[in-house]
Amino acid sequence: MSHSRTVEIEGHIIDSGTMQRCFGAVMDLGGSFDVEQFDVGTHEEAESYCRMAVSADDAETLQAILHELHQNGAMLENPTDVDLVSAPADKVVPPNFYSTTNHPTEVLYDGEWIDVERIEMDCALVVEPHGAPDGGPRAYTKVLNAVEEGDLIATDQSGIRVRPPERPRSGGGAFGFMQGGVSAERPSNSTIREVAAELREVKAAGGNVMVVAGPAVIHSGAGDALADLVAAGYVDALSVGNGFATHDLERSLYGTSLGMDVETLEHPRKGHKHHIWTISEIIRAGGIEAAVEDGIIGEGVMYQCVKNDVDTVLAGSIRDDGPLPDTITDAVAAQNAIRDQAHEADIVLMLATLLHSVAVGNCLPSTTKTVCVDINPATVTQLLDRGSAQAVGMVTDIGTFVPTLAEFVLDADEPIDESVESAGASGE
């Protein structure tokens, strides 16, 4: 016995590749489809519309196909209101709860479509019938550990509409739709120029720039350039770990990073102890801000973040020495702090840190512009695969990227030295 449902898809579904993905999903999962209506938009602003019947040999296969189509923006014909079930206990969601994507999402409640706030992947979708400021309904995401008994949780996917980002009607430059490709051969100079231009545009529009950075930024000698960007107001939020902050503070105290002189590349006697001595001094001072105020720390990224009131989150790790007193050692608390930063960001720079960047990427909507830079192409690929539709991936030495970016941003009106070569996987 064949099982069948009719779905509808509309928007710029041809040039954005939506139809290709939907057709492929049906076939790959063992189903079949019959296109009943296909209206093709014939000019730049016109949208297309497709209605098709999807069939499978059993209900389970059909449900899997419908789920995949839903992720790509398809809707069941004649949708009904979202199905809501009360959470039976704190941190417990109903069976078959709807797990969110990172795409813009709407729910149908009381006959009206409502935008879902704080969109993020792998969350529960909660509806409050009178939660909006005007007393109307409100929909938003909650991570599972934040679910409270009695929360009205969306189940299945009925009455839920996903809006995957579509190809923009105008050119997107380096941030063009689904750039996604990662190559060491990409011309670094021109790409960094476009990233710099985007940073300036975001700040000019009052937007928010978030930086996610690993210790390699300091160890490679790029810390001064990042500090310059912070001082100039081009960083609103910094998300790092205990290691990054320790390296940066060690540089201010001893001129070394993990015991190595960043300028001469020499290893001073007892330099291997500098990082733990640094942590001790910051603990003695009462924290990073106190160390800056007392004059113990007088330069570097963390110094500039304190001086310029940058929202800074240090997320702890099981590997941390010390850690610094500013480090959030509770993993859930650290997630929530990062989540608050990510939801405010208009553009995110992910610099030479895989695990921290993945953590932030999990919190980002697919519409947030993202720049991923690492010497390892596998790192960049994994970060871009988290789902951003507007991403730039660069395989290059972080010690080349950050200073060049700072030069292009801060000297936008000055001639730039064109001798800076494209940096490949070797960073040369």
Coordinates of C-alpha atoms in Angstrom, one line a residue:
M1 CA 0.0 0.0 0.0
S2 CA 1.4 3.4 -1.0
H3 CA 1.4 6.3 1.3
S4 CA 1.3 9.9 -0.1
R5 CA 1.1 13.5 1.0
T6 CA 1.1 16.7 -1.0
V7 CA 3.6 19.5 -0.3
E8 CA 4.1 23.0 -1.5
I9 CA 7.4 24.9 -2.0
E10 CA 7.6 28.6 -3.0
G11 CA 10.2 31.3 -3.3
H12 CA 13.4 31.6 -5.3
I13 CA 13.5 27.8 -5.3
I14 CA 15.3 27.3 -8.6
D15 CA 18.4 29.4 -8.5
S16 CA 18.8 28.7 -4.8
G17 CA 18.9 25.0 -5.5
T18 CA 15.9 24.2 -3.3
M19 CA 14.1 22.2 -6.0
Q20 CA 17.2 20.1 -6.8
R21 CA 17.7 19.3 -3.1
C22 CA 14.0 18.4 -2.6
F23 CA 13.9 16.1 -5.7
G24 CA 17.1 14.5 -4.6
A25 CA 15.9 13.9 -1.0
V26 CA 12.8 12.1 -2.2
M27 CA 14.7 9.8 -4.5
D28 CA 17.6 9.2 -2.1
L29 CA 15.2 8.1 0.7
G30 CA 13.4 5.7 -1.5
G31 CA 10.2 7.6 -2.5
S32 CA 8.8 9.1 -5.6
F33 CA 7.2 12.3 -6.6
D34 CA 4.6 13.7 -9.0
V35 CA 4.8 17.4 -9.8
E36 CA 1.2 18.6 -10.0
Q37 CA 1.9 22.3 -10.6
F38 CA 5.1 24.2 -11.2
D39 CA 5.0 28.0 -11.8
V40 CA 8.4 29.4 -12.7
G41 CA 9.2 33.0 -11.8
T42 CA 10.2 34.7 -15.1
H43 CA 12.0 37.9 -13.8
E44 CA 14.5 38.7 -11.1
E45 CA 12.0 39.5 -8.3
A46 CA 9.4 36.9 -9.3
E47 CA 9.1 33.8 -7.0
S48 CA 8.4 30.2 -8.2
Y49 CA 5.8 27.8 -6.8
C50 CA 5.8 24.0 -6.9
R51 CA 3.1 21.6 -5.6
M52 CA 4.0 17.9 -5.7
A53 CA 2.6 14.6 -4.4
V54 CA 5.2 12.6 -2.5
S55 CA 4.8 8.9 -2.1
A56 CA 6.5 6.0 -0.3
D57 CA 5.8 2.3 0.3
D58 CA 5.4 2.7 4.0
A59 CA 4.5 5.5 6.5
E60 CA 7.9 5.5 8.1
T61 CA 9.7 6.2 4.8
L62 CA 7.2 8.9 3.9
Q63 CA 7.6 10.6 7.3
A64 CA 11.4 10.6 6.8
I65 CA 11.0 12.2 3.3
L66 CA 8.6 14.8 4.6
H67 CA 11.0 15.7 7.4
E68 CA 13.8 16.2 4.9
L69 CA 11.6 18.3 2.6
H70 CA 10.5 20.4 5.6
Q71 CA 14.2 21.2 6.4
N72 CA 14.4 22.6 2.9
G73 CA 11.3 24.8 3.2
A74 CA 8.5 22.6 1.9
M75 CA 5.1 22.8 3.6
L76 CA 2.3 20.3 3.8
E77 CA -0.7 21.4 1.7
N78 CA -3.4 23.2 3.8
P79 CA -1.3 23.3 7.0
T80 CA -3.0 23.2 10.4
D81 CA -2.1 25.0 13.6
V82 CA 1.1 23.9 15.4
D83 CA 0.6 20.9 17.6
L84 CA 1.5 21.8 21.2
V85 CA 2.1 19.5 24.1
S86 CA 3.0 20.5 27.7
A87 CA 6.4 19.6 29.0
P88 CA 5.8 16.9 31.7
A89 CA 8.7 18.1 33.8
D90 CA 11.7 20.4 33.9
K91 CA 14.2 19.5 31.2
V92 CA 11.8 16.9 29.8
V93 CA 10.2 17.4 26.4
P94 CA 7.2 15.4 24.9
P95 CA 7.9 12.5 22.6
N96 CA 8.3 13.5 18.9
F97 CA 9.1 17.1 19.9
Y98 CA 10.1 19.3 17.0
S99 CA 13.9 19.9 16.9
T100 CA 14.7 23.2 15.3
T101 CA 16.9 24.0 12.4
N102 CA 19.2 27.1 12.3
H103 CA 17.0 28.7 9.5
P104 CA 14.4 31.4 10.0
T105 CA 11.2 29.7 11.2
E106 CA 7.5 30.5 11.7
V107 CA 4.7 28.7 13.5
L108 CA 1.0 28.7 12.7
Y109 CA -0.9 29.5 15.9
D110 CA -4.6 30.4 16.0
G111 CA -4.6 30.8 12.2
E112 CA -1.7 33.3 12.1
W113 CA 2.0 32.7 11.3
I114 CA 4.4 33.9 14.1
D115 CA 8.1 34.3 13.7
V116 CA 10.2 32.2 16.0
E117 CA 12.6 34.3 18.1
R118 CA 16.2 33.4 19.0
I119 CA 16.4 30.8 16.2
E120 CA 19.1 28.1 16.8
M121 CA 19.6 24.5 15.8
D122 CA 18.7 21.5 17.9
C123 CA 16.4 23.3 20.3
A124 CA 12.8 22.8 21.4
L125 CA 10.2 25.3 20.0
V126 CA 8.1 26.9 22.7
V127 CA 4.8 28.9 22.2
E128 CA 3.4 31.2 24.8
P129 CA -0.2 32.1 24.0
H130 CA 0.1 35.5 25.7
G131 CA 3.8 36.0 25.8
A132 CA 4.2 38.9 23.4
P133 CA 4.4 42.5 24.7
D134 CA 1.0 43.2 23.2
G135 CA -0.5 40.2 24.9
G136 CA -0.5 38.1 21.7
P137 CA 1.3 34.8 21.2
R138 CA 5.0 34.4 21.2
A139 CA 7.3 31.6 19.8
Y140 CA 10.9 31.1 20.6
T141 CA 13.6 28.4 21.0
K142 CA 14.8 26.8 24.3
V143 CA 17.7 24.4 24.8
L144 CA 16.5 21.2 26.4
N145 CA 18.1 21.9 29.8
A146 CA 16.1 25.2 30.0
V147 CA 12.7 23.6 29.4
E148 CA 10.3 24.0 32.3
E149 CA 7.4 21.9 33.3
G150 CA 4.2 23.2 31.6
D151 CA 6.0 24.8 28.6
L152 CA 4.0 24.4 25.5
I153 CA 6.3 22.5 23.1
A154 CA 5.8 22.0 19.4
T155 CA 5.6 18.4 18.3
D156 CA 6.1 16.8 14.9
Q157 CA 6.3 19.5 12.1
S158 CA 2.7 20.4 11.5
G159 CA 2.1 24.1 11.5
I160 CA 5.9 24.9 11.3
R161 CA 7.4 26.7 8.3
V162 CA 11.2 26.8 7.7
R163 CA 12.6 29.5 5.5
P164 CA 16.1 28.5 4.3
P165 CA 18.1 31.5 3.0
E166 CA 17.8 32.1 -0.7
R167 CA 20.2 33.4 -3.2
P168 CA 20.1 37.2 -3.0
R169 CA 18.8 39.1 -6.0
S170 CA 22.1 41.0 -6.2
G171 CA 25.7 39.9 -6.0
G172 CA 27.0 39.0 -2.6
G173 CA 30.7 39.3 -3.1
A174 CA 32.7 37.1 -0.8
F175 CA 29.6 36.6 1.3
G176 CA 27.5 35.5 -1.7
F177 CA 24.9 32.8 -1.1
M178 CA 26.3 29.3 -0.2
Q179 CA 29.9 30.2 -1.1
G180 CA 30.9 27.2 1.0
G181 CA 33.9 26.3 -1.2
V182 CA 37.2 26.0 0.7
S183 CA 40.4 26.4 -1.2
A184 CA 44.0 27.4 -0.4
E185 CA 44.2 28.9 -3.8
R186 CA 41.5 31.5 -3.2
P187 CA 43.1 35.0 -3.7
S188 CA 43.5 36.1 -0.1
N189 CA 44.1 39.8 -0.6
S190 CA 40.8 40.4 -2.4
T191 CA 38.9 38.2 0.0
I192 CA 40.3 40.0 3.1
R193 CA 39.5 43.3 1.5
E194 CA 35.8 42.2 1.2
V195 CA 35.8 41.0 4.7
A196 CA 37.2 44.3 5.9
A197 CA 34.6 46.2 3.8
E198 CA 31.9 44.1 5.4
L199 CA 33.2 44.9 8.9
R200 CA 33.1 48.6 8.2
E201 CA 29.6 48.4 6.8
V202 CA 28.3 46.4 9.8
K203 CA 29.8 49.0 12.2
A204 CA 28.5 51.9 10.2
A205 CA 25.0 50.5 10.4
G206 CA 25.3 50.0 14.2
G207 CA 25.7 46.3 13.9
N208 CA 27.5 43.8 16.1
V209 CA 30.9 42.1 15.4
M210 CA 31.7 38.9 17.3
V211 CA 35.2 37.4 17.3
V212 CA 35.9 33.8 18.2
A213 CA 39.7 33.3 18.6
G214 CA 42.1 30.5 19.6
P215 CA 45.5 30.8 21.3
A216 CA 47.2 30.5 17.9
V217 CA 46.2 34.2 17.3
I218 CA 48.5 35.2 20.0
H219 CA 51.2 32.6 19.4
S220 CA 51.4 33.6 15.7
G221 CA 52.0 37.2 16.6
A222 CA 48.6 38.4 15.4
G223 CA 47.5 39.6 18.9
D224 CA 48.6 43.2 18.4
A225 CA 46.5 43.5 15.2
L226 CA 43.4 42.1 16.9
A227 CA 44.0 44.4 19.9
D228 CA 44.1 47.3 17.4
L229 CA 40.7 46.3 16.0
V230 CA 39.3 46.1 19.5
A231 CA 40.7 49.6 20.3
A232 CA 39.2 51.0 17.1
G233 CA 35.8 49.7 18.0
Y234 CA 35.5 46.9 15.5
V235 CA 34.9 44.2 18.0
D236 CA 31.7 44.1 20.2
A237 CA 32.0 40.6 21.6
L238 CA 34.9 38.3 22.2
S239 CA 34.4 34.6 22.8
V240 CA 37.6 32.7 23.7
G241 CA 38.9 30.1 26.1
N242 CA 41.2 30.2 29.1
G243 CA 44.2 29.5 26.8
F244 CA 43.7 32.5 24.6
A245 CA 43.4 34.9 27.5
T246 CA 46.4 33.4 29.3
H247 CA 48.6 33.7 26.2
D248 CA 47.6 37.3 25.7
L249 CA 48.1 38.3 29.3
E250 CA 51.5 36.4 29.4
R251 CA 52.5 38.5 26.4
S252 CA 51.8 41.7 28.3
L253 CA 53.7 40.5 31.4
Y254 CA 56.6 38.6 30.0
G255 CA 56.7 39.3 26.2
T256 CA 56.2 35.6 25.6
S257 CA 53.3 33.3 24.5
L258 CA 53.5 29.8 26.0
G259 CA 57.1 30.6 26.9
M260 CA 58.2 31.8 23.4
D261 CA 59.2 35.3 22.6
V262 CA 56.8 36.2 19.7
E263 CA 59.2 38.7 18.2
T264 CA 62.5 36.7 18.3
L265 CA 61.0 33.2 18.5
E266 CA 63.5 32.4 21.3
H267 CA 62.6 30.5 24.4
P268 CA 63.8 32.4 27.5
R269 CA 65.0 30.5 30.5
K270 CA 62.0 29.3 32.6
G271 CA 59.8 30.6 29.8
H272 CA 57.7 27.4 30.1
K273 CA 56.6 28.7 33.5
H274 CA 55.4 32.0 32.3
H275 CA 51.8 31.0 31.6
I276 CA 51.2 29.5 35.0
W277 CA 52.9 32.5 36.7
T278 CA 50.6 34.8 34.6
I279 CA 47.5 32.9 35.9
S280 CA 48.8 33.3 39.4
E281 CA 49.3 37.0 39.1
I282 CA 45.8 37.5 37.7
I283 CA 44.3 35.5 40.5
R284 CA 46.3 37.5 43.0
A285 CA 45.0 40.7 41.4
G286 CA 41.4 39.5 41.6
G287 CA 40.7 39.1 37.9
I288 CA 41.6 40.5 34.5
E289 CA 39.7 43.8 34.9
A290 CA 41.4 44.4 38.3
A291 CA 44.8 43.6 36.8
V292 CA 44.2 46.2 34.1
E293 CA 43.0 48.8 36.6
D294 CA 46.0 48.2 38.9
G295 CA 48.4 48.6 35.9
I296 CA 49.6 45.0 36.0
I297 CA 48.4 44.5 32.5
G298 CA 49.1 47.4 30.1
E299 CA 48.6 46.0 26.6
G300 CA 47.1 43.3 24.5
V301 CA 43.6 42.0 23.5
M302 CA 42.3 41.5 27.0
Y303 CA 43.6 44.9 28.0
Q304 CA 41.8 46.6 25.1
C305 CA 38.6 44.6 25.8
V306 CA 38.5 45.9 29.4
K307 CA 39.3 49.5 28.3
N308 CA 36.7 49.4 25.6
D309 CA 34.0 47.6 27.5
V310 CA 33.8 44.6 25.1
D311 CA 31.5 41.8 26.0
T312 CA 34.0 39.0 26.8
V313 CA 33.3 35.4 27.5
L314 CA 36.0 32.9 28.6
A315 CA 34.6 29.4 28.3
G316 CA 36.5 26.8 30.3
S317 CA 37.8 23.4 29.3
I318 CA 38.9 20.2 31.0
R319 CA 42.4 21.0 29.7
D320 CA 42.7 24.4 31.4
D321 CA 45.6 25.3 33.7
G322 CA 44.5 27.5 36.6
P323 CA 42.1 28.6 35.3
L324 CA 42.0 32.4 35.2
P325 CA 39.3 33.6 37.7
D326 CA 37.3 35.1 34.8
T327 CA 36.9 31.7 33.1
I328 CA 33.4 30.2 33.3
T329 CA 34.0 26.6 34.3
D330 CA 30.3 25.5 34.3
A331 CA 29.8 24.2 30.8
V332 CA 26.1 25.0 30.7
A333 CA 26.7 28.5 32.1
A334 CA 29.4 29.0 29.4
Q335 CA 27.0 27.8 26.7
N336 CA 24.4 30.3 27.8
A337 CA 26.9 33.2 27.8
I338 CA 28.1 32.3 24.3
R339 CA 24.5 31.9 23.2
D340 CA 23.7 35.5 24.3
Q341 CA 26.6 36.8 22.4
A342 CA 25.8 34.8 19.2
H343 CA 22.2 35.9 19.1
E344 CA 23.3 39.5 19.0
A345 CA 26.0 39.1 16.3
D346 CA 25.6 40.4 12.7
I347 CA 29.0 39.0 11.6
V348 CA 31.3 36.5 13.3
L349 CA 35.0 36.0 12.8
M350 CA 36.2 32.5 13.7
L351 CA 40.0 32.6 14.0
A352 CA 42.1 29.4 14.3
T353 CA 39.9 27.5 16.8
L354 CA 37.9 24.5 15.8
L355 CA 36.0 23.4 18.9
H356 CA 35.2 26.9 20.1
S357 CA 34.0 27.9 16.7
V358 CA 31.8 24.9 16.4
A359 CA 30.3 25.7 19.8
V360 CA 29.5 29.2 18.6
G361 CA 28.3 28.0 15.2
N362 CA 25.7 25.8 16.8
C363 CA 24.1 28.9 18.3
L364 CA 24.0 31.0 15.1
P365 CA 21.1 31.4 12.7
S366 CA 21.9 30.5 9.1
T367 CA 21.6 34.1 8.1
T368 CA 24.5 35.4 10.2
K369 CA 27.5 36.2 8.1
T370 CA 30.5 34.1 9.2
V371 CA 34.2 34.2 8.4
C372 CA 36.2 31.0 9.2
V373 CA 40.0 31.1 9.0
D374 CA 42.4 28.3 9.8
I375 CA 45.6 26.8 8.5
N376 CA 43.9 23.4 8.4
P377 CA 41.4 23.1 5.5
A378 CA 39.5 20.4 7.3
T379 CA 38.8 22.9 10.1
V380 CA 37.4 25.4 7.7
T381 CA 35.2 22.9 5.9
Q382 CA 33.7 21.6 9.2
L383 CA 32.9 25.1 10.3
L384 CA 31.2 26.1 7.0
D385 CA 29.3 22.8 7.0
R386 CA 27.5 23.9 10.2
G387 CA 24.9 25.6 7.9
S388 CA 25.6 29.2 7.4
A389 CA 24.4 30.3 3.9
Q390 CA 26.6 33.5 4.0
A391 CA 30.1 32.3 4.9
V392 CA 33.7 32.9 3.9
G393 CA 36.2 30.2 4.4
M394 CA 39.9 30.9 4.1
V395 CA 42.8 28.4 4.5
T396 CA 45.7 30.6 5.5
D397 CA 48.1 31.4 8.4
I398 CA 46.2 33.3 11.0
G399 CA 49.4 35.4 11.6
T400 CA 49.0 36.7 8.1
F401 CA 45.2 37.1 8.0
V402 CA 44.6 39.2 11.1
P403 CA 47.3 41.8 10.5
T404 CA 46.2 42.2 6.9
L405 CA 42.6 42.5 7.9
A406 CA 43.4 45.1 10.5
E407 CA 45.4 47.1 7.9
F408 CA 42.5 47.0 5.4
V409 CA 40.0 48.0 8.1
L410 CA 41.9 50.7 9.9
D411 CA 43.6 52.2 6.8
A412 CA 40.6 52.0 4.5
D413 CA 41.3 55.4 3.0
E414 CA 45.0 54.9 2.7
P415 CA 46.8 53.1 -0.2
I416 CA 47.4 49.4 0.7
D417 CA 50.7 47.7 -0.1
E418 CA 49.8 45.3 -2.9
S419 CA 52.9 43.3 -2.3
V420 CA 51.0 41.2 0.3
E421 CA 50.9 37.9 -1.4
S422 CA 48.0 35.5 -1.4
A423 CA 48.5 33.1 1.5
G424 CA 48.0 29.4 0.8
A425 CA 48.0 26.5 3.1
S426 CA 51.7 27.1 4.0
G427 CA 50.8 30.6 5.2
E428 CA 53.5 32.1 2.9

